[in-house]
Amino acid sequence: MKNNLIEKIVYEISKNTSLTQKTTQRLLNNLIKDQDIFNNFIKNLDTLKTQVSMCCICNYYKIDKKCIICSDESRDQNIICVVSNQLNVDNIEKNNQYKGLYHVLDSEINLNKNVSPNDIDFESLFKRLSKSKELILALNATFEGELTANYIYHETKKLNINVTRIAKGIPMGGSLDYMDESTLIDAFKNRKKYEV
Amino acid sequence: MKNNLIEKIVYEISKNTSLTQKTTQRLLNNLIKDQDIFNNFIKNLDTLKTQVSMCCICNYYKIDKKCIICSDESRDQNIICVVSNQLNVDNIEKNNQYKGLYHVLDSEINLNKNVSPNDIDFESLFKRLSKSKELILALNATFEGELTANYIYHETKKLNINVTRIAKGIPMGGSLDYMDESTLIDAFKNRKKYEV
């Protein structure tokens, strides 16, 4: 390909964001083809850029000056749920069940990528815990997520706080044929009375 | 989720582009988190918007005033290769083998999506063919691609032009176990002398 300008832009965007080069190419292709869509896309980004930032308490998105979670006084101020990133909060909020606060780490301990505990701002979490009664660990059930959960658990031992973690088990629609050993062990351990 | 602004932007971007809502969320999440990346992303889009458009001859990208394919006089002006979209040209050009011209339809006949032949600008293709000797159909081997190829073939019958299509067969790395009947039939029909 000799379109070096497009190639360069695809490479840069893909390097800096979560998009693959293929997805970036498709996105840019759609934008170039339609000026209206392109203008609208840029307008939306501008709105996002000027109005959205991160909450200085929980690190979730805030629009203008307020984070909708931290500023909601009806929520239980005694429970903090730790998640890896902002999208996790969106996912949990969709269910409309959890009514406590959040803390977004925006990272996980990852030895392969040289992310050690020192590279993550755990201090702002630990500071908040002095006023809390329960800390829910809702981190990914991956090696990195477990490592991070483990670190937080050990660091908060000295605090007088109830540390829980969300249940592991068979996900909805999951087939036992394809479930790994550790999930099955957890699913059996955490079995509940069958109720209809 | 009560972040209606973000939700609205994710919905709009996803509706207008090829990105899924999940991918859009991830992209925007990456952008919001890092002002430098966000600024760079917008800068790249601006460059793209001001410098890239579609070639009025072949409908491939052109940067500033020139399409690199149509303006390259060393290319064989007697062969036109028809493809569905601009990314197909990039893919073929990577191989550095084909040295003719292109024509990007930027669409395919698709009865499910109500895209009939009248919705596609075939005329600009047919006009170009009067000066050509060969028309290569390099459309997708999907129902829509075949339908489009078939339409072009029938419409160009009256023109004195050699119409070919790229070969069907087993793709590199493909396993015969998973190959469908029609591919196998084509692969056998088009078998070539084994050479090492």
Short mmCIF file of C-alpha atoms in Angstrom, two decimals:
data_model
loop_
_atom_site.label_atom_id
_atom_site.label_comp_id
_atom_site.label_asym_id
_atom_site.label_seq_id
_atom_site.Cartn_x
_atom_site.Cartn_y
_atom_site.Cartn_z
CA MET A 1 0.00 0.00 0.00
CA LYS A 2 1.41 3.36 -0.94
CA ASN A 3 -1.17 5.51 0.83
CA ASN A 4 1.37 6.29 3.53
CA LEU A 5 -0.77 8.98 5.15
CA ILE A 6 -3.70 6.63 5.78
CA GLU A 7 -1.37 3.80 6.77
CA LYS A 8 0.37 6.06 9.29
CA ILE A 9 -2.92 7.23 10.79
CA VAL A 10 -4.25 3.66 11.03
CA TYR A 11 -1.03 2.60 12.76
CA GLU A 12 -1.09 5.49 15.23
CA ILE A 13 -4.75 5.13 16.18
CA SER A 14 -4.44 1.40 16.56
CA LYS A 15 -1.30 1.74 18.71
CA ASN A 16 -2.93 4.27 21.05
CA THR A 17 -6.39 2.78 21.41
CA SER A 18 -7.92 -0.63 21.87
CA LEU A 19 -8.79 -0.92 18.15
CA THR A 20 -7.05 -3.42 15.90
CA GLN A 21 -5.59 -2.14 12.64
CA LYS A 22 -8.39 -3.89 10.72
CA THR A 23 -11.12 -2.28 12.84
CA THR A 24 -9.41 1.11 12.57
CA GLN A 25 -9.26 0.77 8.78
CA ARG A 26 -12.96 -0.06 8.65
CA LEU A 27 -13.84 2.84 10.93
CA LEU A 28 -11.81 5.35 8.93
CA ASN A 29 -13.20 3.95 5.69
CA ASN A 30 -16.74 4.58 6.94
CA LEU A 31 -15.83 8.09 8.03
CA ILE A 32 -14.10 9.14 4.82
CA LYS A 33 -17.05 7.94 2.75
CA ASP A 34 -19.65 10.08 4.45
CA GLN A 35 -19.00 13.69 5.44
CA ASP A 36 -22.10 13.84 7.64
CA ILE A 37 -21.07 10.79 9.62
CA PHE A 38 -17.52 12.14 9.84
CA ASN A 39 -18.71 15.53 11.14
CA ASN A 40 -21.04 13.91 13.62
CA PHE A 41 -18.29 11.61 14.87
CA ILE A 42 -15.95 14.54 15.49
CA LYS A 43 -18.77 16.53 17.14
CA ASN A 44 -19.44 13.63 19.51
CA LEU A 45 -15.76 13.35 20.38
CA ASP A 46 -15.62 17.07 21.10
CA THR A 47 -18.59 16.80 23.45
CA LEU A 48 -16.94 13.88 25.19
CA LYS A 49 -13.64 15.70 25.45
CA THR A 50 -15.07 18.85 26.97
CA GLN A 51 -17.69 17.33 29.24
CA VAL A 52 -16.40 13.97 30.46
CA SER A 53 -13.49 13.33 32.82
CA MET A 54 -12.69 11.03 35.75
CA CYS A 55 -14.16 11.38 39.25
CA CYS A 56 -11.42 12.31 41.75
CA ILE A 57 -13.01 10.06 44.39
CA CYS A 58 -13.84 6.80 42.61
CA ASN A 59 -12.20 7.26 39.18
CA TYR A 60 -15.44 6.55 37.29
CA TYR A 61 -16.55 8.95 34.55
CA LYS A 62 -17.95 12.25 35.66
CA ILE A 63 -19.95 14.57 33.44
CA ASP A 64 -19.25 18.23 34.15
CA LYS A 65 -18.53 18.42 37.88
CA LYS A 66 -20.41 15.46 39.27
CA CYS A 67 -19.92 11.69 39.32
CA ILE A 68 -23.42 10.20 39.34
CA ILE A 69 -22.37 7.46 41.75
CA CYS A 70 -20.48 9.47 44.38
CA SER A 71 -23.02 12.29 44.35
CA ASP A 72 -25.98 9.96 44.86
CA GLU A 73 -26.68 10.12 48.59
CA SER A 74 -29.29 7.36 48.43
CA ARG A 75 -26.50 4.85 47.74
CA ASP A 76 -25.00 2.87 50.62
CA GLN A 77 -21.87 4.84 51.56
CA ASN A 78 -20.52 1.90 53.60
CA ILE A 79 -19.81 -0.48 50.73
CA ILE A 80 -17.13 0.00 48.12
CA CYS A 81 -16.93 -2.29 45.10
CA VAL A 82 -13.49 -2.42 43.43
CA VAL A 83 -13.42 -2.96 39.66
CA SER A 84 -10.68 -2.90 37.03
CA ASN A 85 -12.15 -0.31 34.68
CA GLN A 86 -14.99 2.12 34.05
CA LEU A 87 -16.84 -0.24 31.71
CA ASN A 88 -17.19 -2.74 34.58
CA VAL A 89 -19.18 -0.11 36.49
CA ASP A 90 -21.51 0.33 33.50
CA ASN A 91 -22.02 -3.42 33.33
CA ILE A 92 -22.85 -3.76 37.02
CA GLU A 93 -25.08 -0.66 36.99
CA LYS A 94 -27.15 -2.14 34.15
CA ASN A 95 -28.54 -4.71 36.57
CA ASN A 96 -29.77 -2.00 38.91
CA GLN A 97 -29.11 -4.27 41.92
CA TYR A 98 -25.94 -3.04 43.60
CA LYS A 99 -26.51 0.15 45.55
CA GLY A 100 -23.11 0.86 47.10
CA LEU A 101 -20.13 2.88 45.85
CA TYR A 102 -17.36 1.94 43.42
CA HIS A 103 -13.65 2.31 43.10
CA VAL A 104 -12.15 1.99 39.63
CA LEU A 105 -8.50 0.89 39.67
CA ASP A 106 -8.13 1.49 35.95
CA SER A 107 -5.44 -1.18 35.87
CA GLU A 108 -4.50 -4.62 37.16
CA ILE A 109 -1.22 -5.95 38.48
CA ASN A 110 0.38 -7.51 35.41
CA LEU A 111 3.86 -8.96 35.66
CA ASN A 112 4.13 -9.58 31.92
CA LYS A 113 3.44 -5.94 31.19
CA ASN A 114 5.58 -4.73 34.11
CA VAL A 115 2.62 -3.32 36.03
CA SER A 116 3.57 -3.77 39.69
CA PRO A 117 1.49 -2.68 42.72
CA ASN A 118 3.53 0.53 42.80
CA ASP A 119 2.21 1.50 39.38
CA ILE A 120 -1.41 1.43 40.55
CA ASP A 121 -2.97 4.05 42.80
CA PHE A 122 -4.15 1.75 45.62
CA GLU A 123 -3.62 4.49 48.20
CA SER A 124 -6.74 6.42 47.19
CA LEU A 125 -8.72 3.19 47.66
CA PHE A 126 -7.18 2.36 51.05
CA LYS A 127 -7.87 5.91 52.26
CA ARG A 128 -11.56 5.56 51.44
CA LEU A 129 -11.83 2.27 53.31
CA SER A 130 -11.47 3.83 56.77
CA LYS A 131 -15.08 5.01 56.43
CA SER A 132 -16.41 1.74 54.95
CA LYS A 133 -17.74 -1.50 56.32
CA GLU A 134 -17.47 -3.77 53.29
CA LEU A 135 -15.10 -4.01 50.37
CA ILE A 136 -16.36 -6.10 47.44
CA LEU A 137 -13.68 -7.36 45.07
CA ALA A 138 -15.29 -7.51 41.61
CA LEU A 139 -12.14 -8.03 39.60
CA ASN A 140 -11.73 -10.21 36.53
CA ALA A 141 -11.40 -13.94 37.14
CA THR A 142 -8.11 -13.88 35.24
CA PHE A 143 -4.58 -14.37 36.55
CA GLU A 144 -4.08 -10.59 36.68
CA GLY A 145 -7.45 -9.99 38.34
CA GLU A 146 -6.79 -12.66 40.99
CA LEU A 147 -3.32 -11.26 41.66
CA THR A 148 -4.75 -7.78 42.14
CA ALA A 149 -7.58 -9.04 44.38
CA ASN A 150 -5.06 -10.97 46.44
CA TYR A 151 -2.86 -7.92 46.85
CA ILE A 152 -5.78 -5.77 48.00
CA TYR A 153 -6.94 -8.50 50.38
CA HIS A 154 -3.54 -8.70 52.08
CA GLU A 155 -3.07 -4.95 52.27
CA THR A 156 -6.48 -4.43 53.88
CA LYS A 157 -6.12 -7.19 56.48
CA LYS A 158 -5.05 -4.70 59.12
CA LEU A 159 -8.13 -2.55 58.52
CA ASN A 160 -11.27 -3.61 60.31
CA ILE A 161 -13.27 -4.23 57.16
CA ASN A 162 -15.25 -7.10 55.71
CA VAL A 163 -13.64 -8.09 52.39
CA THR A 164 -15.80 -10.17 50.00
CA ARG A 165 -15.46 -11.19 46.39
CA ILE A 166 -18.17 -11.79 43.79
CA ALA A 167 -19.06 -15.46 43.27
CA LYS A 168 -17.36 -17.67 40.72
CA GLY A 169 -19.41 -20.28 38.92
CA ILE A 170 -20.96 -21.37 35.66
CA PRO A 171 -22.03 -18.30 33.66
CA MET A 172 -25.57 -18.18 32.23
CA GLY A 173 -25.63 -20.28 29.05
CA GLY A 174 -22.36 -21.99 30.00
CA SER A 175 -21.90 -25.66 29.22
CA LEU A 176 -20.26 -27.95 31.79
CA ASP A 177 -18.36 -29.63 28.95
CA TYR A 178 -16.27 -26.55 28.47
CA MET A 179 -15.93 -25.38 32.05
CA ASP A 180 -12.44 -25.50 33.57
CA GLU A 181 -11.63 -27.37 36.76
CA SER A 182 -11.25 -24.33 39.00
CA THR A 183 -14.64 -22.89 37.95
CA LEU A 184 -16.33 -26.23 38.59
CA ILE A 185 -14.73 -26.58 42.02
CA ASP A 186 -15.91 -23.07 42.93
CA ALA A 187 -19.36 -23.70 41.50
CA PHE A 188 -19.75 -26.84 43.62
CA LYS A 189 -18.38 -25.20 46.74
CA ASN A 190 -20.76 -22.27 46.39
CA ARG A 191 -23.84 -24.32 45.52
CA LYS A 192 -27.11 -22.91 46.78
CA LYS A 193 -30.47 -24.44 47.70
CA TYR A 194 -32.51 -24.99 44.55
CA GLU A 195 -35.56 -22.76 44.57
CA VAL A 196 -38.27 -22.26 41.97
CA MET B 1 -26.43 3.14 33.17
CA LYS B 2 -27.39 6.71 33.91
CA ASN B 3 -24.57 8.40 32.04
CA ASN B 4 -26.97 9.31 29.27
CA LEU B 5 -24.51 11.53 27.46
CA ILE B 6 -21.92 8.78 27.06
CA GLU B 7 -24.59 6.21 26.30
CA LYS B 8 -26.03 8.45 23.58
CA ILE B 9 -22.61 9.05 22.03
CA VAL B 10 -21.76 5.33 22.08
CA TYR B 11 -25.10 4.55 20.43
CA GLU B 12 -24.68 7.18 17.73
CA ILE B 13 -21.10 6.27 16.85
CA SER B 14 -21.92 2.59 16.78
CA LYS B 15 -24.97 3.16 14.58
CA ASN B 16 -23.04 5.25 12.06
CA THR B 17 -19.82 3.29 11.84
CA SER B 18 -18.78 -0.33 11.68
CA LEU B 19 -17.91 -0.42 15.40
CA THR B 20 -19.97 -2.47 17.84
CA GLN B 21 -21.23 -0.73 20.98
CA LYS B 22 -18.68 -2.68 23.04
CA THR B 23 -15.78 -1.63 20.82
CA THR B 24 -17.01 1.96 20.80
CA GLN B 25 -17.18 1.97 24.60
CA ARG B 26 -13.65 0.66 24.82
CA LEU B 27 -12.38 3.21 22.31
CA LEU B 28 -14.03 6.15 24.09
CA ASN B 29 -12.85 4.83 27.44
CA ASN B 30 -9.26 4.87 26.16
CA LEU B 31 -9.68 8.37 24.79
CA ILE B 32 -11.24 9.91 27.90
CA LYS B 33 -8.48 8.48 30.07
CA ASP B 34 -5.61 10.13 28.24
CA GLN B 35 -5.78 13.69 26.93
CA ASP B 36 -2.69 13.25 24.75
CA ILE B 37 -4.14 10.20 23.03
CA PHE B 38 -7.48 11.99 22.65
CA ASN B 39 -5.85 15.06 21.08
CA ASN B 40 -3.77 12.93 18.78
CA PHE B 41 -6.82 10.94 17.70
CA ILE B 42 -8.72 14.10 16.81
CA LYS B 43 -5.68 15.53 15.02
CA ASN B 44 -5.42 12.39 12.90
CA LEU B 45 -9.11 12.53 12.04
CA ASP B 46 -8.74 16.17 11.01
CA THR B 47 -5.86 15.30 8.71
CA LEU B 48 -7.90 12.49 7.21
CA LYS B 49 -10.93 14.71 6.77
CA THR B 50 -9.10 17.51 5.02
CA GLN B 51 -6.73 15.46 2.88
CA VAL B 52 -8.47 12.24 1.93
CA SER B 53 -11.46 11.80 -0.38
CA MET B 54 -12.60 9.40 -3.11
CA CYS B 55 -11.13 9.26 -6.62
CA CYS B 56 -13.75 10.35 -9.16
CA ILE B 57 -12.52 7.71 -11.62
CA CYS B 58 -12.12 4.52 -9.58
CA ASN B 59 -13.65 5.48 -6.20
CA TYR B 60 -10.51 4.49 -4.28
CA TYR B 61 -9.05 6.92 -1.74
CA LYS B 62 -7.22 9.90 -3.11
CA ILE B 63 -4.91 12.08 -1.09
CA ASP B 64 -5.12 15.73 -2.08
CA LYS B 65 -5.83 15.72 -5.81
CA LYS B 66 -4.37 12.44 -6.95
CA CYS B 67 -5.39 8.79 -6.71
CA ILE B 68 -2.14 6.83 -6.61
CA ILE B 69 -3.57 4.07 -8.79
CA CYS B 70 -5.21 6.10 -11.57
CA SER B 71 -2.31 8.56 -11.78
CA ASP B 72 0.31 5.82 -12.09
CA GLU B 73 0.98 5.59 -15.82
CA SER B 74 3.17 2.54 -15.46
CA ARG B 75 0.08 0.47 -14.57
CA ASP B 76 -1.70 -1.50 -17.29
CA GLN B 77 -4.54 0.80 -18.38
CA ASN B 78 -6.31 -2.07 -20.17
CA ILE B 79 -7.31 -4.12 -17.12
CA ILE B 80 -9.87 -3.07 -14.54
CA CYS B 81 -10.34 -5.07 -11.34
CA VAL B 82 -13.73 -4.60 -9.67
CA VAL B 83 -13.82 -4.82 -5.85
CA SER B 84 -16.49 -4.18 -3.24
CA ASN B 85 -14.68 -1.63 -1.10
CA GLN B 86 -11.52 0.42 -0.67
CA LEU B 87 -9.98 -1.98 1.84
CA ASN B 88 -10.00 -4.73 -0.81
CA VAL B 89 -7.70 -2.56 -2.94
CA ASP B 90 -5.30 -2.19 0.00
CA ASN B 91 -5.30 -5.96 0.47
CA ILE B 92 -4.56 -6.69 -3.19
CA GLU B 93 -1.95 -3.93 -3.40
CA LYS B 94 -0.04 -5.44 -0.48
CA ASN B 95 0.94 -8.36 -2.70
CA ASN B 96 2.50 -6.04 -5.25
CA GLN B 97 1.50 -8.43 -8.05
CA TYR B 98 -1.49 -6.92 -9.83
CA LYS B 99 -0.52 -3.99 -12.02
CA GLY B 100 -3.82 -2.94 -13.61
CA LEU B 101 -6.47 -0.44 -12.52
CA TYR B 102 -9.31 -0.81 -10.01
CA HIS B 103 -12.94 0.08 -9.71
CA VAL B 104 -14.42 0.24 -6.21
CA LEU B 105 -18.19 -0.35 -6.18
CA ASP B 106 -18.41 0.60 -2.50
CA SER B 107 -21.44 -1.68 -2.20
CA GLU B 108 -22.85 -5.05 -3.21
CA ILE B 109 -26.30 -6.03 -4.42
CA ASN B 110 -28.05 -7.12 -1.23
CA LEU B 111 -31.71 -8.09 -1.36
CA ASN B 112 -31.99 -8.37 2.42
CA LYS B 113 -30.82 -4.82 2.86
CA ASN B 114 -32.81 -3.56 -0.15
CA VAL B 115 -29.72 -2.72 -2.18
CA SER B 116 -30.77 -3.32 -5.78
CA PRO B 117 -28.59 -2.76 -8.90
CA ASN B 118 -30.19 0.68 -9.23
CA ASP B 119 -28.70 1.72 -5.90
CA ILE B 120 -25.16 1.06 -7.07
CA ASP B 121 -23.27 3.25 -9.52
CA PHE B 122 -22.46 0.61 -12.14
CA GLU B 123 -22.62 3.18 -14.95
CA SER B 124 -19.28 4.74 -14.09
CA LEU B 125 -17.77 1.25 -14.30
CA PHE B 126 -19.44 0.39 -17.61
CA LYS B 127 -18.29 3.71 -19.11
CA ARG B 128 -14.68 2.92 -18.28
CA LEU B 129 -14.88 -0.52 -19.86
CA SER B 130 -15.07 0.80 -23.44
CA LYS B 131 -11.34 1.52 -23.21
CA SER B 132 -10.44 -1.76 -21.49
CA LYS B 133 -9.56 -5.26 -22.59
CA GLU B 134 -10.09 -7.22 -19.40
CA LEU B 135 -12.45 -6.92 -16.47
CA ILE B 136 -11.44 -8.93 -13.38
CA LEU B 137 -14.24 -9.62 -10.90
CA ALA B 138 -12.60 -9.72 -7.46
CA LEU B 139 -15.78 -9.66 -5.39
CA ASN B 140 -16.42 -11.52 -2.17
CA ALA B 141 -17.28 -15.21 -2.48
CA THR B 142 -20.51 -14.55 -0.58
CA PHE B 143 -24.09 -14.65 -1.85
CA GLU B 144 -24.08 -10.87 -2.28
CA GLY B 145 -20.68 -10.85 -3.97
CA GLU B 146 -21.73 -13.61 -6.40
CA LEU B 147 -24.99 -11.81 -7.17
CA THR B 148 -23.10 -8.61 -7.93
CA ALA B 149 -20.51 -10.43 -10.06
CA ASN B 150 -23.30 -12.14 -11.96
CA TYR B 151 -25.07 -8.85 -12.62
CA ILE B 152 -21.89 -7.21 -13.93
CA TYR B 153 -21.15 -10.26 -16.09
CA HIS B 154 -24.57 -10.13 -17.75
CA GLU B 155 -24.52 -6.39 -18.24
CA THR B 156 -21.10 -6.44 -19.88
CA LYS B 157 -21.86 -9.31 -22.26
CA LYS B 158 -22.62 -6.91 -25.10
CA LEU B 159 -19.26 -5.16 -24.66
CA ASN B 160 -16.32 -6.76 -26.39
CA ILE B 161 -14.39 -7.41 -23.19
CA ASN B 162 -12.79 -10.38 -21.54
CA VAL B 163 -14.48 -10.90 -18.16
CA THR B 164 -12.58 -13.05 -15.62
CA ARG B 165 -13.01 -13.72 -11.93
CA ILE B 166 -10.37 -14.50 -9.32
CA ALA B 167 -9.99 -18.20 -8.51
CA LYS B 168 -11.94 -19.97 -5.81
CA GLY B 169 -10.22 -22.70 -3.83
CA ILE B 170 -8.80 -23.75 -0.51
CA PRO B 171 -7.30 -20.72 1.26
CA MET B 172 -3.75 -20.97 2.67
CA GLY B 173 -3.93 -22.85 5.97
CA GLY B 174 -7.40 -24.16 5.17
CA SER B 175 -8.34 -27.69 6.21
CA LEU B 176 -10.31 -29.90 3.81
CA ASP B 177 -12.38 -31.10 6.77
CA TYR B 178 -14.04 -27.74 7.05
CA MET B 179 -14.27 -26.77 3.39
CA ASP B 180 -17.76 -26.54 1.92
CA GLU B 181 -18.87 -28.49 -1.14
CA SER B 182 -18.85 -25.59 -3.58
CA THR B 183 -15.30 -24.55 -2.64
CA LEU B 184 -14.09 -28.14 -3.06
CA ILE B 185 -15.78 -28.48 -6.45
CA ASP B 186 -14.15 -25.23 -7.60
CA ALA B 187 -10.78 -26.24 -6.16
CA PHE B 188 -10.86 -29.53 -8.07
CA LYS B 189 -12.05 -27.93 -11.29
CA ASN B 190 -9.30 -25.32 -11.15
CA ARG B 191 -6.51 -27.71 -10.15
CA LYS B 192 -3.09 -26.86 -11.53
CA LYS B 193 0.02 -28.87 -12.34
CA TYR B 194 2.03 -29.48 -9.17
CA GLU B 195 5.33 -27.68 -9.39
CA VAL B 196 8.14 -27.37 -6.90
#
